[in-house]
Short mmCIF file of C-alpha atoms in Angstrom, two decimals:
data_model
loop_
_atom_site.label_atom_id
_atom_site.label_comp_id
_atom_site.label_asym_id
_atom_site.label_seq_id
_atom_site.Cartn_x
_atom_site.Cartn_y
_atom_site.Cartn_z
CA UNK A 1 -48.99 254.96 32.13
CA UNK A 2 -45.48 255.33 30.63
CA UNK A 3 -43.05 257.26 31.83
CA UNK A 4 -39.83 259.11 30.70
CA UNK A 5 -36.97 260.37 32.95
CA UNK A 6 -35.61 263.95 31.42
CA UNK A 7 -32.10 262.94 32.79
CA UNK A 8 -30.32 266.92 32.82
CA UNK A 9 -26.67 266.53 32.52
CA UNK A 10 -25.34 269.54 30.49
CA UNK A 11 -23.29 270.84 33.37
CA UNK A 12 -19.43 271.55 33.64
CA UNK A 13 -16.90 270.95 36.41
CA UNK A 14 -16.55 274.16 37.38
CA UNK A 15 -16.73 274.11 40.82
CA UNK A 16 -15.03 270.63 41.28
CA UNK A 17 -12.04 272.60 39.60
CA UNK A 18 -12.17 270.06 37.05
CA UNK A 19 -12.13 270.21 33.21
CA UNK A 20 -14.36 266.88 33.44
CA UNK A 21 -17.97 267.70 33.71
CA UNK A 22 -19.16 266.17 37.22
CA UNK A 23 -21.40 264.03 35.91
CA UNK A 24 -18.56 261.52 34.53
CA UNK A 25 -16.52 261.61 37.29
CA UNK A 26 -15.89 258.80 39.40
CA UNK A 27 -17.41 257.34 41.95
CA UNK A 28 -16.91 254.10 43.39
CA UNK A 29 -15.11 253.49 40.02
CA UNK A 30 -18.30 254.20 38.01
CA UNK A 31 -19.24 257.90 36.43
CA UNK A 32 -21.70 259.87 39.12
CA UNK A 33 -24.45 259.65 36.14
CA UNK A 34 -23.93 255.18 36.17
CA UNK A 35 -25.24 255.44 39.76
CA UNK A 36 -28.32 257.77 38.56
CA UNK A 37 -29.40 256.07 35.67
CA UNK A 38 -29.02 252.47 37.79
CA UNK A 39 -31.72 254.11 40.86
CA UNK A 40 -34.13 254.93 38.23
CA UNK A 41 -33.52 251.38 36.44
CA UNK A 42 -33.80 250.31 39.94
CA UNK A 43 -37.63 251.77 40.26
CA UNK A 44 -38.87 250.85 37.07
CA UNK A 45 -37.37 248.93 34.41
CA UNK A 46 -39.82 250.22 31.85
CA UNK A 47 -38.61 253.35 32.23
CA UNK A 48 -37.83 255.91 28.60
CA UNK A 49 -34.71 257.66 29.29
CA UNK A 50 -33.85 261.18 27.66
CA UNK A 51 -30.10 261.60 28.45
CA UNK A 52 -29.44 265.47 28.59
CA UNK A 53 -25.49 266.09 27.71
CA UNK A 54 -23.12 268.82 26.47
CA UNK A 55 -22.24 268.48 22.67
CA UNK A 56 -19.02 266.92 23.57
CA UNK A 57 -19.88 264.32 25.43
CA UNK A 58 -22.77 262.24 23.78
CA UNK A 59 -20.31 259.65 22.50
CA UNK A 60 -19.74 259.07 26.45
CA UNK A 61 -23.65 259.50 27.20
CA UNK A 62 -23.79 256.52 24.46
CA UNK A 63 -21.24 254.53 26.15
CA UNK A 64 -22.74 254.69 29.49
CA UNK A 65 -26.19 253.61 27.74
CA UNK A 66 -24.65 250.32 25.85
CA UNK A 67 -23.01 249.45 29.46
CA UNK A 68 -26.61 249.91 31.07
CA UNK A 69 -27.91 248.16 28.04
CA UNK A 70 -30.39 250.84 28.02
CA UNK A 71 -29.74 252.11 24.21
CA UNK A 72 -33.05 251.13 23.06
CA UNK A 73 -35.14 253.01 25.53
CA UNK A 74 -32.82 255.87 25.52
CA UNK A 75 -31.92 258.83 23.47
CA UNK A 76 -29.59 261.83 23.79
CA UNK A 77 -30.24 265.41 23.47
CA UNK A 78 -27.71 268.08 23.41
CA UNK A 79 -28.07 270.58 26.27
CA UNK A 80 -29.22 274.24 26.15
CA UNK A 81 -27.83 277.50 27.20
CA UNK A 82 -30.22 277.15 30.14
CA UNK A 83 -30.99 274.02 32.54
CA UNK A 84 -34.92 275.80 31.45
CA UNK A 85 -34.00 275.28 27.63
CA UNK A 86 -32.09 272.18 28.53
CA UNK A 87 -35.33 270.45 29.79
CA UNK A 88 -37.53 271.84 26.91
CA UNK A 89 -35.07 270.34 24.20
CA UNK A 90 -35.63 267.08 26.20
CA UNK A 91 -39.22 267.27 26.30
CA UNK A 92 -39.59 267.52 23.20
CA UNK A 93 -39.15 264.23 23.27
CA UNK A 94 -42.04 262.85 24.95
CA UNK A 95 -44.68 262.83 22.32
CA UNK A 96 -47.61 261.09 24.55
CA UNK A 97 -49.70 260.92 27.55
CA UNK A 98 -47.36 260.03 30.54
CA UNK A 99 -45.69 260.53 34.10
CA UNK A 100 -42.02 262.96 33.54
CA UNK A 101 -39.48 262.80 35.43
CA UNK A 102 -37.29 265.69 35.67
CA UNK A 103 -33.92 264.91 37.59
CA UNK A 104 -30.72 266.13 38.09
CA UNK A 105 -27.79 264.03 37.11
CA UNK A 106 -25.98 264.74 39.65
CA UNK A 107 -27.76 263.70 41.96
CA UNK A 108 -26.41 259.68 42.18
CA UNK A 109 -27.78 259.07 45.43
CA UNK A 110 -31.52 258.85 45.02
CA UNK A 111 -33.59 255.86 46.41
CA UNK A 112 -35.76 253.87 43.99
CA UNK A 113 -38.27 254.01 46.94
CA UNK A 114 -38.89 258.08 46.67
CA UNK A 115 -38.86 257.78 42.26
CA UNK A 116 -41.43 255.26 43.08
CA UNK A 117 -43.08 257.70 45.52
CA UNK A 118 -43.15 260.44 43.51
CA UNK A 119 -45.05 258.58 40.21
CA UNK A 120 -47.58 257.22 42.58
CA UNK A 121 -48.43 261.01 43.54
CA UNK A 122 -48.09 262.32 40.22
CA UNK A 123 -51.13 260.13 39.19
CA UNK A 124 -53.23 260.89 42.08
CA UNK A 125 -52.20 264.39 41.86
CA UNK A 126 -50.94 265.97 38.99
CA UNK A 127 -47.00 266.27 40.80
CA UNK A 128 -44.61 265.60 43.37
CA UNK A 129 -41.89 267.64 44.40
CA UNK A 130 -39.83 266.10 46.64
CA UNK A 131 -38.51 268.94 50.09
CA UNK A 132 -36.67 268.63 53.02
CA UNK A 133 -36.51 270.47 55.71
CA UNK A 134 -34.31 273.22 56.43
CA UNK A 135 -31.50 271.80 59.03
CA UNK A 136 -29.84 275.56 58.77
CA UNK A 137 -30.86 278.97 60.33
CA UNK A 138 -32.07 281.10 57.37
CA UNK A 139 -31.87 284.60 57.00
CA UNK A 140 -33.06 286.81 53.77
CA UNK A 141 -31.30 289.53 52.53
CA UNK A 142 -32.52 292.96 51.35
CA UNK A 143 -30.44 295.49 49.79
CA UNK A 144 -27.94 296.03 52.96
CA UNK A 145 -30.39 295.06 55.58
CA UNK A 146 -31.43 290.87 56.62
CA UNK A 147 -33.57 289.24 58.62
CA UNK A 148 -34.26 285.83 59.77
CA UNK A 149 -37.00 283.37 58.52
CA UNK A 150 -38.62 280.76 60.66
CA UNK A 151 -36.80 277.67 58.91
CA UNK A 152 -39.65 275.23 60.04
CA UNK A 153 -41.92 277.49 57.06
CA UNK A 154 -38.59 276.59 54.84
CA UNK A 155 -38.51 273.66 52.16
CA UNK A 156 -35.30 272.67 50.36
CA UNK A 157 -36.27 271.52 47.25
CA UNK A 158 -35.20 268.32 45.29
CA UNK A 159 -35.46 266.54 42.18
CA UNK A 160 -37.00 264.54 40.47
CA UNK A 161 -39.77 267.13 40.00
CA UNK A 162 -42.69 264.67 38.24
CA UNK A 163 -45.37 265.49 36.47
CA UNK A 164 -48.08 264.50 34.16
CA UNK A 165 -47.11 265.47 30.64
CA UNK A 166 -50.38 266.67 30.26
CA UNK A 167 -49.14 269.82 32.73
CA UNK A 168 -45.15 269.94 32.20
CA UNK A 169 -45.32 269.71 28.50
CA UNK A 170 -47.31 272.80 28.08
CA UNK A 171 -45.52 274.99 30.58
CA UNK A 172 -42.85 274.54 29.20
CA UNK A 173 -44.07 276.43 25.84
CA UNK A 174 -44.03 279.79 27.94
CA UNK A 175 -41.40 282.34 26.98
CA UNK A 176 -38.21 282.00 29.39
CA UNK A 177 -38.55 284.37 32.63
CA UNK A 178 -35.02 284.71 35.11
CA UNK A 179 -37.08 283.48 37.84
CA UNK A 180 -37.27 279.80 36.09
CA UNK A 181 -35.13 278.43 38.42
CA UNK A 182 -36.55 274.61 38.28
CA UNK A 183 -39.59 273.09 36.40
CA UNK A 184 -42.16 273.65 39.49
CA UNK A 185 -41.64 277.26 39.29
CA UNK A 186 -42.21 277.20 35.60
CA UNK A 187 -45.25 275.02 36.01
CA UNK A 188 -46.34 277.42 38.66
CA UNK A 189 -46.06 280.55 35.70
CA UNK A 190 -48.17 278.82 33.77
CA UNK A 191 -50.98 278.67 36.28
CA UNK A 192 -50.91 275.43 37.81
CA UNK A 193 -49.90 274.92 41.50
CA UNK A 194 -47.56 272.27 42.33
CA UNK A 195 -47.66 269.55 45.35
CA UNK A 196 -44.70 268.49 47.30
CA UNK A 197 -43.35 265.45 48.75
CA UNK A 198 -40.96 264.24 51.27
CA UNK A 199 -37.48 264.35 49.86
CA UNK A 200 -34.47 262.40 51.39
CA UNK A 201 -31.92 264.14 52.97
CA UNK A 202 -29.42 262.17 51.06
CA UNK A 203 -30.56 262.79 47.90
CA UNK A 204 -27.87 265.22 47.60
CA UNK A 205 -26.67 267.22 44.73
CA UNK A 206 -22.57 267.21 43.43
CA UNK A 207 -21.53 270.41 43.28
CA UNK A 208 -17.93 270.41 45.00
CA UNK A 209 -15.35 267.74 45.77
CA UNK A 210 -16.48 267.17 49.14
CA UNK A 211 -19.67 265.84 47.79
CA UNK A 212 -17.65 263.09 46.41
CA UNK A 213 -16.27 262.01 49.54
CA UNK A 214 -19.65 262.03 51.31
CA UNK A 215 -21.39 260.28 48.66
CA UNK A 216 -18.84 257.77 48.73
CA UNK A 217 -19.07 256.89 52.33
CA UNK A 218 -23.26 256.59 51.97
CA UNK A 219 -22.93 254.35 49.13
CA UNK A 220 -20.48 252.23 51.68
CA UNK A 221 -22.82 252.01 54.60
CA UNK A 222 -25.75 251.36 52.01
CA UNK A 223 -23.40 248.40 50.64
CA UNK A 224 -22.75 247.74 54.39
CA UNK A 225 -26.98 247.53 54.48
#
């Protein structure tokens, strides 16, 4: 079956305190999106890539593709207001019967072997949502009052969410609701229950500059084997 990754990397720097979106910064002197795109490239070379990107930086998104020598199974798609909108404008895209991908760019670190997972259970299944465990005490807050949760009932969730397109591609017609706050749960609105998967713990997402440093030192001891 073919398959498309919905690559979503409209985000900013923000939190890195950086005016360069985190996606294109460095990382073992490559942009955090080279290492992303190269895992999935990694899994399956057939892979259709739809490159996700803020308006001002698809001339980079197109750089990054020639370098991967990926342009011809590629395109770009300016980002939405919304990661929800974001992935819709990418969808759009995928005009017949296959496994979706839906990952975060960000997230550089994930292994071939769990993309590779998580298409084998998408055919058998319908999905595959990779979760970890919770490592943390968890507690849930209620107006001024909070209580603890038994974290072994607790699933951190991961991308890349997969589906068939035959179930993503209409859920994602829906009207936007706040509580979108990843494709399962929209795929869940829609009336369709989702499956997980085991995640990796080191599939982890850059969000602040420490994440830099740590993803640094796994790529060393992977290098290191």
């Amino acid at each position: 079956m073919k398959k498309f990754a919905v690559i979503t990397a409209g985000g900013s720097g923000s939190r890195m305190g950086s005016d360069l979106p985190k996606q294109f910064m460095l990382l073992n002197n490559k942009p955090v999106l080279w290492h992303t795109l190269k895992a999935f490239l990694a899994a399956f070379a057939d892979l259709h890539f739809i490159l996700v990107l803020p308006a001002a930086y698809m001339e980079a998104g197109a750089d990054l593709l020639k370098e991967l020598a990926i342009t011809e199974q590629s395109v770009l798609v300016e980002g939405g207001s919304t990661r929800f909108y974001s992935v819709q404008k990418g969808l759009a895209k995928v005009t017949e019967e296959s496994v979706v991908f839906v990952h975060d760019g960000v997230r550089c670190l994930i292994s071939p072997e769990l993309i590779i997972k998580c298409y084998h259970q998408t055919l058998e299944r319908g999905s595959a949502i990779p979760a970890v465990a919770s490592t943390e005490s968890v507690r849930i807050i209620h107006n001024n009052t909070h209580q603890p949760v038994n974290r072994n009932e607790v699933r951190i969730i991961q991308t890349p969410q997969t589906f068939k397109s035959s179930i993503l591609l209409p859920a994602f017609q829906q009207e936007y609701q706040e509580s979108f706050t990843d494709e399962a749960t929209v795929v869940e609105a829609g009336g369709t229950g989702v499956f997980l998967i085991d995640g990796e713990y080191q599939n982890l997402k850059i969000t602040r500059p420490v994440d830099l440093v740590i993803a640094a030192t796994i790529l060393k001891e992977r290098a290191l084997g």
